[in-house]
CSV table of N, CA and C in Angstrom, one decimal:
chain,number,residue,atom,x,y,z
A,235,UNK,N,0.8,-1.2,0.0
A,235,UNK,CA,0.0,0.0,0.0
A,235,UNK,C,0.9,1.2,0.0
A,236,UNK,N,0.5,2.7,-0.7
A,236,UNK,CA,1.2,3.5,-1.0
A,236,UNK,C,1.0,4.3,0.5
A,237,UNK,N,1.5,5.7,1.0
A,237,UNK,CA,1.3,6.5,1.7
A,237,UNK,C,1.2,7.8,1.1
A,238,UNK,N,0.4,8.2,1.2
A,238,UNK,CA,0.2,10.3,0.8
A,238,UNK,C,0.1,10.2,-0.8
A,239,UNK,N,0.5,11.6,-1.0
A,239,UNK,CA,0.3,11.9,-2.8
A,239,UNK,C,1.3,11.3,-3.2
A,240,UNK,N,1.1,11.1,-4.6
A,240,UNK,CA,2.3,10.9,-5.5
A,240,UNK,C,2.5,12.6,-6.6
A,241,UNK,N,3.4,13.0,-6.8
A,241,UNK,CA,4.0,14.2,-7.4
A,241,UNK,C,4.8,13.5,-9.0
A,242,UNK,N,3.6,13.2,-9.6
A,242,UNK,CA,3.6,12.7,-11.2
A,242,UNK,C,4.4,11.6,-11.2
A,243,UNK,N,5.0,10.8,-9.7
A,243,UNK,CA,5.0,9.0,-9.9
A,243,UNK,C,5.2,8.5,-8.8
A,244,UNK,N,4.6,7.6,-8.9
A,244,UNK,CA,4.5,6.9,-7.4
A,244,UNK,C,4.6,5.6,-7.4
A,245,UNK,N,4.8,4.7,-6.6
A,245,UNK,CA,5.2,3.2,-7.0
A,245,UNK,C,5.3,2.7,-5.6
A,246,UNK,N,4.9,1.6,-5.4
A,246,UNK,CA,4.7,0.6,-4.1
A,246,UNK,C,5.7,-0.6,-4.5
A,247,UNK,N,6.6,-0.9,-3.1
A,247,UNK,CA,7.4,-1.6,-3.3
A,247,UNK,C,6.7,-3.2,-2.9
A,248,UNK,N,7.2,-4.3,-3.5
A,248,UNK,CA,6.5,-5.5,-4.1
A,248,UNK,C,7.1,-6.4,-3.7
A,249,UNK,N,7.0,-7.8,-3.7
A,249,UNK,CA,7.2,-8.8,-3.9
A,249,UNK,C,8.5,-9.2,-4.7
A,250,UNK,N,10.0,-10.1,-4.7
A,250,UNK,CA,10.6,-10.4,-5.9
A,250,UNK,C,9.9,-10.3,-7.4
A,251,UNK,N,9.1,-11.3,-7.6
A,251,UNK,CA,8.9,-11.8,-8.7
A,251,UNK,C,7.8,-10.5,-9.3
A,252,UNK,N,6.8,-9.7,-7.9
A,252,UNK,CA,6.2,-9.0,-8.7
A,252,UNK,C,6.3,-7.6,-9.5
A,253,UNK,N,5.3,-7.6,-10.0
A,253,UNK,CA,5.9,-6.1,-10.7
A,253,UNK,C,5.1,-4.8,-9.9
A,254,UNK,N,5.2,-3.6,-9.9
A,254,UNK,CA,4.8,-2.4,-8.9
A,254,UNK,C,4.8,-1.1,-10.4
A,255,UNK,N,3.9,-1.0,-9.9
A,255,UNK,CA,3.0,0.0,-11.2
A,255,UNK,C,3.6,1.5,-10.7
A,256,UNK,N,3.6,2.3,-12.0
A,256,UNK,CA,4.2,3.6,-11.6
A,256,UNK,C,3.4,4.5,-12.3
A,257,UNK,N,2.7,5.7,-11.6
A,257,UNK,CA,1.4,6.4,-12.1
A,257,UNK,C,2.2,7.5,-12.2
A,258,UNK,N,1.6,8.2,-13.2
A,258,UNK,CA,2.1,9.5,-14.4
A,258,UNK,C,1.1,10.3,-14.9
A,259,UNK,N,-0.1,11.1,-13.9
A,259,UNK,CA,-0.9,11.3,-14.0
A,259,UNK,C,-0.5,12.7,-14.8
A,260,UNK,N,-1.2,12.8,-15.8
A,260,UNK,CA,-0.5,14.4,-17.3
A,260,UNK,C,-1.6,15.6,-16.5
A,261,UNK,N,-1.0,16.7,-17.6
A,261,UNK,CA,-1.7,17.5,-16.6
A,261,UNK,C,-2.1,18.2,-15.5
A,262,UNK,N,-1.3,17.6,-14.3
A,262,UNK,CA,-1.2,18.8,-12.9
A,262,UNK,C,-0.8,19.6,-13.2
A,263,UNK,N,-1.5,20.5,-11.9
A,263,UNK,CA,-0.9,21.6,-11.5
A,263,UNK,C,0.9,21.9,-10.9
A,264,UNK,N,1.7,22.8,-10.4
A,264,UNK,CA,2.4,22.9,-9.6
A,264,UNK,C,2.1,22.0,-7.8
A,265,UNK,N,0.9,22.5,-7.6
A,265,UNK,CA,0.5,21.6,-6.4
A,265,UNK,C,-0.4,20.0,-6.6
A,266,UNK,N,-0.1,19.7,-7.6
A,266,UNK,CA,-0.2,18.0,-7.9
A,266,UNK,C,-1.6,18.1,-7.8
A,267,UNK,N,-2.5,19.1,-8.3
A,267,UNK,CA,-4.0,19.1,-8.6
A,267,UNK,C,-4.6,19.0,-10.4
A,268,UNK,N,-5.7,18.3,-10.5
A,268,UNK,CA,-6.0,18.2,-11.8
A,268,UNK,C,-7.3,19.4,-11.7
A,269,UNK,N,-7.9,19.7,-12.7
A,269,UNK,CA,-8.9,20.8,-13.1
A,269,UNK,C,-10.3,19.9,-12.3
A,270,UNK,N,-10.9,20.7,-11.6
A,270,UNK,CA,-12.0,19.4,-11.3
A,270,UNK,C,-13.4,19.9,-12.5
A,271,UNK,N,-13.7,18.2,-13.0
A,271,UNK,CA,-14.6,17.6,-13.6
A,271,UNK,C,-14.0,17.8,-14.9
A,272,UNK,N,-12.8,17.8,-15.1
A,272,UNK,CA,-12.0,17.0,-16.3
A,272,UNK,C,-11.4,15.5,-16.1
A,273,UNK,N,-10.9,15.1,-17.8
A,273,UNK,CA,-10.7,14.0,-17.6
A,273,UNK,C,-9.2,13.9,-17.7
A,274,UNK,N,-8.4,13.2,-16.6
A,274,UNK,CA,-6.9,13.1,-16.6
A,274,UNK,C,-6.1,11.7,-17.7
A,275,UNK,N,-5.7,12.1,-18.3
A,275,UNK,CA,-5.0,10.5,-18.1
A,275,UNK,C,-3.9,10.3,-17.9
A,276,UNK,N,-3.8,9.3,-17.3
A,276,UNK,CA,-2.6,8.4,-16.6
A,276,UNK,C,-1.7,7.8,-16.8
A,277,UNK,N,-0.8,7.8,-17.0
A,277,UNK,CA,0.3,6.8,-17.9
A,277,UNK,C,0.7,5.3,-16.7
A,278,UNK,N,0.2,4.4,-16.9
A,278,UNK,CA,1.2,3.5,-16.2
A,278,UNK,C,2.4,2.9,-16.9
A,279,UNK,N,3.2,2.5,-15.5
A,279,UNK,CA,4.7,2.3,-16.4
A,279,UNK,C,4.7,1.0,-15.5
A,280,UNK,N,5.0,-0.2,-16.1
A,280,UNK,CA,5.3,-1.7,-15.0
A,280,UNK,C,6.7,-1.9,-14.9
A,281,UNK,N,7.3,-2.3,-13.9
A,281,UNK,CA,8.2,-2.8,-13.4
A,281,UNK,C,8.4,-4.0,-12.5
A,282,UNK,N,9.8,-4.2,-13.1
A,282,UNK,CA,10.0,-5.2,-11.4
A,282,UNK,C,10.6,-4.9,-10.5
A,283,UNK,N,10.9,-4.9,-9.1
A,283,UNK,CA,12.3,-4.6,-8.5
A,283,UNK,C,13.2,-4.6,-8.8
A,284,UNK,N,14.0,-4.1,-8.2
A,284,UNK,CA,15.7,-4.4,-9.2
A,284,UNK,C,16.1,-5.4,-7.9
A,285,UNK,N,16.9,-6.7,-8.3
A,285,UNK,CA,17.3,-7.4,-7.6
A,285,UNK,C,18.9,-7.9,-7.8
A,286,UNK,N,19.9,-8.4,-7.0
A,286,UNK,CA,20.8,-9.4,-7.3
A,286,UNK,C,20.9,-10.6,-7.2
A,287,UNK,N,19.7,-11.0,-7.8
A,287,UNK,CA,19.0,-12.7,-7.4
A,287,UNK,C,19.2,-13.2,-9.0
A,288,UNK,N,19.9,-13.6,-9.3
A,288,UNK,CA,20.4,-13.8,-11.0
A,288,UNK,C,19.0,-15.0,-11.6
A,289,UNK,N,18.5,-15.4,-10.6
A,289,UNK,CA,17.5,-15.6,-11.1
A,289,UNK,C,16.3,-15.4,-11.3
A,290,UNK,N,15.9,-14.2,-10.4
A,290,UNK,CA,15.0,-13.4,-10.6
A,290,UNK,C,14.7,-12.5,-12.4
A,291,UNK,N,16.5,-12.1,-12.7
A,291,UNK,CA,17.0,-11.5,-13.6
A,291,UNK,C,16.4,-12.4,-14.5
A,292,UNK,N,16.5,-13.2,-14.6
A,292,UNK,CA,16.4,-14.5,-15.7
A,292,UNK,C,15.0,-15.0,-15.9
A,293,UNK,N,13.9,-14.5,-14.9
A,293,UNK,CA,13.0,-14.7,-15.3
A,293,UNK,C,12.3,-14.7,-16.9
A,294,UNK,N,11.5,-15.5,-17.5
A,294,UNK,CA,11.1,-15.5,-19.0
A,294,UNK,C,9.4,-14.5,-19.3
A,295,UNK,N,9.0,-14.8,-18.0
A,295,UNK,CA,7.7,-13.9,-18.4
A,295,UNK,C,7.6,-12.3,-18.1
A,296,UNK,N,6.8,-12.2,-18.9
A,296,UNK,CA,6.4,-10.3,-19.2
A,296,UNK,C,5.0,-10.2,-18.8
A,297,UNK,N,4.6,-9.1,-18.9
A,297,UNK,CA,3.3,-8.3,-18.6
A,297,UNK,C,2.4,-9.1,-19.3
A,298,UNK,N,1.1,-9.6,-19.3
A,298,UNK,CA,0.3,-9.8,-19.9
A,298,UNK,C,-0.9,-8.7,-20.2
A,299,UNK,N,-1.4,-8.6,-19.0
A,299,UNK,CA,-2.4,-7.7,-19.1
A,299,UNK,C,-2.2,-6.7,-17.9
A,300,UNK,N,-3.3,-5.3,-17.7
A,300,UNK,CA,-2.9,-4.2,-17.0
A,300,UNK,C,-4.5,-4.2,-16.6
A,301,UNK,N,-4.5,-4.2,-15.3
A,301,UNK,CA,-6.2,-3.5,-15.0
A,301,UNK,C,-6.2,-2.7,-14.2
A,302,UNK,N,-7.1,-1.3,-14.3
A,302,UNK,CA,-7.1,0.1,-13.8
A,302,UNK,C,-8.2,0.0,-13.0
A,303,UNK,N,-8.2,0.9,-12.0
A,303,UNK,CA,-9.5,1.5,-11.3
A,303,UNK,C,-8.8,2.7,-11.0
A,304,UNK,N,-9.9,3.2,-10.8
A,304,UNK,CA,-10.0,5.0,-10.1
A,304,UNK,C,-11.0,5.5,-8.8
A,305,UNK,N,-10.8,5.7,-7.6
A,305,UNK,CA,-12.0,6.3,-7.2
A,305,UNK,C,-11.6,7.3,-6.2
A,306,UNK,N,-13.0,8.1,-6.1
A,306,UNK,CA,-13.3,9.6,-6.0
A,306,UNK,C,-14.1,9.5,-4.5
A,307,UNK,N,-14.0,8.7,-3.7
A,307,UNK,CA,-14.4,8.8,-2.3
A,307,UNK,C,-13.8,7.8,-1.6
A,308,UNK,N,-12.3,8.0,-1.6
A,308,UNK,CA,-11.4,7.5,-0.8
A,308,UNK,C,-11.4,5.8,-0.6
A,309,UNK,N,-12.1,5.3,-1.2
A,309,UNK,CA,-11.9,4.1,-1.9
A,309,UNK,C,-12.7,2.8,-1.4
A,310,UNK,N,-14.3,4.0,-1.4
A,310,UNK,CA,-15.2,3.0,-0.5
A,310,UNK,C,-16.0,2.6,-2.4
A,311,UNK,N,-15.6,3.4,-3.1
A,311,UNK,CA,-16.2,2.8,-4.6
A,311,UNK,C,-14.8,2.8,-5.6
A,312,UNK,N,-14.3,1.7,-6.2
A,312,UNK,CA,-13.6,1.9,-7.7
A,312,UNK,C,-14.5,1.7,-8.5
A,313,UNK,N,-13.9,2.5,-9.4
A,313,UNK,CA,-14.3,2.8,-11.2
A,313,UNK,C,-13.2,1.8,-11.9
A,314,UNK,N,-14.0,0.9,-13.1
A,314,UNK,CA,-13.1,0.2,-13.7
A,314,UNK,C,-13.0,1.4,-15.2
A,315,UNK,N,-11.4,1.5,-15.3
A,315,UNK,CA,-10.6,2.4,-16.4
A,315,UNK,C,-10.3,1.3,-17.5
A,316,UNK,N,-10.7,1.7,-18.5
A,316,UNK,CA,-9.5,0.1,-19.5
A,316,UNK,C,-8.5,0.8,-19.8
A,317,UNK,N,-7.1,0.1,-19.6
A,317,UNK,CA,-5.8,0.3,-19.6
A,317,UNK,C,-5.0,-0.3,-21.2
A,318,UNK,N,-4.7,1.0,-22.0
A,318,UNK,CA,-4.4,0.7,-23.3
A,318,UNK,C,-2.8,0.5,-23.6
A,319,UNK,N,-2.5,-0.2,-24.1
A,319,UNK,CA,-1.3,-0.3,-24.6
A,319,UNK,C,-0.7,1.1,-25.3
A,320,UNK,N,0.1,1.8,-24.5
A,320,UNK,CA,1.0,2.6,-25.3
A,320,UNK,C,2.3,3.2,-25.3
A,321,UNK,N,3.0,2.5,-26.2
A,321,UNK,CA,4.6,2.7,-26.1
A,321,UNK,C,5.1,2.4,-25.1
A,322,UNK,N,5.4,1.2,-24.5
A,322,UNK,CA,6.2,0.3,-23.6
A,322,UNK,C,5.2,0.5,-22.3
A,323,UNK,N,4.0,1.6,-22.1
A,323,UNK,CA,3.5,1.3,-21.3
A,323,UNK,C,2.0,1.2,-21.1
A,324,UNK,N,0.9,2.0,-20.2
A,324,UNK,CA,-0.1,1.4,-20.7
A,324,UNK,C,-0.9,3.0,-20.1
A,325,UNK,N,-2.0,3.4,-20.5
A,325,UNK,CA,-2.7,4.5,-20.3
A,325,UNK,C,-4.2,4.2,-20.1
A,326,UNK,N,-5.1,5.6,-19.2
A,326,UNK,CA,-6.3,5.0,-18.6
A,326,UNK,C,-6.7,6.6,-18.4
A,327,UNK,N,-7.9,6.5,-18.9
A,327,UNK,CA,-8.7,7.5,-18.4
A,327,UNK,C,-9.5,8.0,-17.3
A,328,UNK,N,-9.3,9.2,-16.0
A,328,UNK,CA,-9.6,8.8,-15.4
A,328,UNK,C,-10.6,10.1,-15.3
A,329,UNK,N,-12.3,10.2,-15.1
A,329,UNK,CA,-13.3,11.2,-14.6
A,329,UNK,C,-12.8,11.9,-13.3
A,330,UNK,N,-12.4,13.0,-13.4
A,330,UNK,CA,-12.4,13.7,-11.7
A,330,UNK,C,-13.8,14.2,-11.7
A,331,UNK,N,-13.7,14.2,-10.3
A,331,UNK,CA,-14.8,14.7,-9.2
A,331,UNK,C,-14.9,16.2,-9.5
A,332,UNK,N,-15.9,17.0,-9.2
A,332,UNK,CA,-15.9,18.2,-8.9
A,332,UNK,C,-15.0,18.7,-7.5
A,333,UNK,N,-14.7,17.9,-6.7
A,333,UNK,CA,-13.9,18.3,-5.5
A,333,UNK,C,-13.6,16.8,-5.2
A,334,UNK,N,-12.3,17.3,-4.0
A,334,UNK,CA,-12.0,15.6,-3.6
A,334,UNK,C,-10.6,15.5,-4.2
A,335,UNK,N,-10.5,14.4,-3.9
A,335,UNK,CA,-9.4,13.4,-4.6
A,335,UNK,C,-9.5,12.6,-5.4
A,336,UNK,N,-8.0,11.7,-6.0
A,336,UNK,CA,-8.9,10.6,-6.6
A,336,UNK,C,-7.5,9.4,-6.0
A,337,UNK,N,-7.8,8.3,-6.5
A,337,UNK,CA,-6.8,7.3,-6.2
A,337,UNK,C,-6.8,6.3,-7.2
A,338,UNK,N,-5.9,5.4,-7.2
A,338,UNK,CA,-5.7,4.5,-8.8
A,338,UNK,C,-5.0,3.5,-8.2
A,339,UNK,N,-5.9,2.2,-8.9
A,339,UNK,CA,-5.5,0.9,-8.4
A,339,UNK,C,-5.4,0.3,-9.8
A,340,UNK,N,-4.0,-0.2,-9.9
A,340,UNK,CA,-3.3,-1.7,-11.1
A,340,UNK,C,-3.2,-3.0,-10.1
A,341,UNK,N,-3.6,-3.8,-11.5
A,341,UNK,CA,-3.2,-5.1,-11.5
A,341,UNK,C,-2.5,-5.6,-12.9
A,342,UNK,N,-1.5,-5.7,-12.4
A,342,UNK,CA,-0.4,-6.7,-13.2
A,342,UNK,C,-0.7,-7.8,-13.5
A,343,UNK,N,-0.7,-8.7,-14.5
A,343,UNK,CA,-0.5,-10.2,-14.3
A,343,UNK,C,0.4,-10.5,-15.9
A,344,UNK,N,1.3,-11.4,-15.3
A,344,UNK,CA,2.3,-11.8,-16.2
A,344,UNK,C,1.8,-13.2,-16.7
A,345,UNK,N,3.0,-13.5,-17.6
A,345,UNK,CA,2.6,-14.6,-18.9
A,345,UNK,C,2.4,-16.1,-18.4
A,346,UNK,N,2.7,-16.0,-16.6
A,346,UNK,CA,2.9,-17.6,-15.9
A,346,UNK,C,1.6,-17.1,-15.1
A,347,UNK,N,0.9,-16.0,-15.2
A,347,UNK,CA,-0.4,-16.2,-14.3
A,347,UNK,C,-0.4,-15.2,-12.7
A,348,UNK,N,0.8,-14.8,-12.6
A,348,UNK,CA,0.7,-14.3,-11.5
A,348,UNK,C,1.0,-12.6,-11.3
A,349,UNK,N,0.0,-12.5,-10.4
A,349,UNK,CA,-0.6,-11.3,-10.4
A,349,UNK,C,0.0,-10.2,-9.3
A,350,UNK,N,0.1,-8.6,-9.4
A,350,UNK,CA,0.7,-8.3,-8.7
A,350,UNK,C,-0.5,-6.5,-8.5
A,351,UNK,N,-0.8,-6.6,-7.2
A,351,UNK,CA,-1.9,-4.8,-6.8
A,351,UNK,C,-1.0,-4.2,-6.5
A,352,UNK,N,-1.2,-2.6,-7.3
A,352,UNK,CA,-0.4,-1.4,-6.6
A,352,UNK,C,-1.6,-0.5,-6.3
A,353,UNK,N,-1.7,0.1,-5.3
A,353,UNK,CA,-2.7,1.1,-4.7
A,353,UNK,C,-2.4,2.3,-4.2
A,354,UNK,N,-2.7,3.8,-5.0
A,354,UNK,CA,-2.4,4.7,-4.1
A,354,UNK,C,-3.6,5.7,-4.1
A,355,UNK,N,-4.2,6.1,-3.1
A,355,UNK,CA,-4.9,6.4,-2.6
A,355,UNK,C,-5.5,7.7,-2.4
A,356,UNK,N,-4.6,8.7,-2.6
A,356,UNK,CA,-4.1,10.2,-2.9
A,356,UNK,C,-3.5,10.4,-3.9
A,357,UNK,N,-4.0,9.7,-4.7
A,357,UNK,CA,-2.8,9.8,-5.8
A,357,UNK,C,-3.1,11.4,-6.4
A,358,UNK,N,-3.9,12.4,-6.6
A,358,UNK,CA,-4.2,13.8,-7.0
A,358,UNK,C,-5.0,14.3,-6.3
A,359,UNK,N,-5.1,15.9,-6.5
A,359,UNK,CA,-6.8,16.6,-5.8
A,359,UNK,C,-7.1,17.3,-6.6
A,360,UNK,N,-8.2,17.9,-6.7
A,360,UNK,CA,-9.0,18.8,-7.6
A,360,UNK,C,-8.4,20.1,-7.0
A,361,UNK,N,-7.9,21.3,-7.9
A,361,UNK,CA,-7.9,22.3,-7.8
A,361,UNK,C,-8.7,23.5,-7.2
């Protein structure tokens, strides 16, 4: 789980094998606010940890698929975002609120099936 805002990228540290999503939300402000009741979008970027586990390195599978949420009341409701393939990473549209915050939840899952949540919670506020 993440703690506080992220300032255009944020990332939760994971498991070896998993990967930890990095949010790139376009468009803030100086104070990491989006216009409220515009639509932001978000760049995710996947990763793995960096390790000295030579076989961690050597792993054979990759990303398969990316799944988004968004929500706008602290995270008693997500919004499902579809997360598009673009240029090594993947992007999502996300509705802001007229006031508030928002937060953004990935799921990872690679080519052997396993799956990895990043959650941040604050991730922006409405100006």
């Amino acid at each position: 789980m993440a703690h506080g805002r992220c300032r255009r990228r944020c990332a939760v540290r994971a498991g070896i094998r998993d990967y930890i999503t990095r949010f790139w939300p376009d468009a803030l402000n100086a104070r990491n606010q989006a216009a409220p009741g515009s639509t932001t979008t978000v760049v995710l970027g996947t990763q793995r940890n960096d390790t000295d586990d030579s076989t961690v390195r050597q792993l054979s599978d990759s990303v398969k698929s990316v799944q988004a949420w968004y929500t706008t009341d602290g995270g008693a409701t997500w919004h499902a975002a579809t997360a598009k393939p673009s240029g090594g990473n993947w992007t999502i549209a996300v509705h802001n609120p007229a006031s508030g915050r928002v937060g953004l939840r990935s799921t990872v899952t690679d080519t052997h099936g396993d799956s990895s949540t990043t959650t941040v919670y604050n991730a922006y506020a409405m100006s």
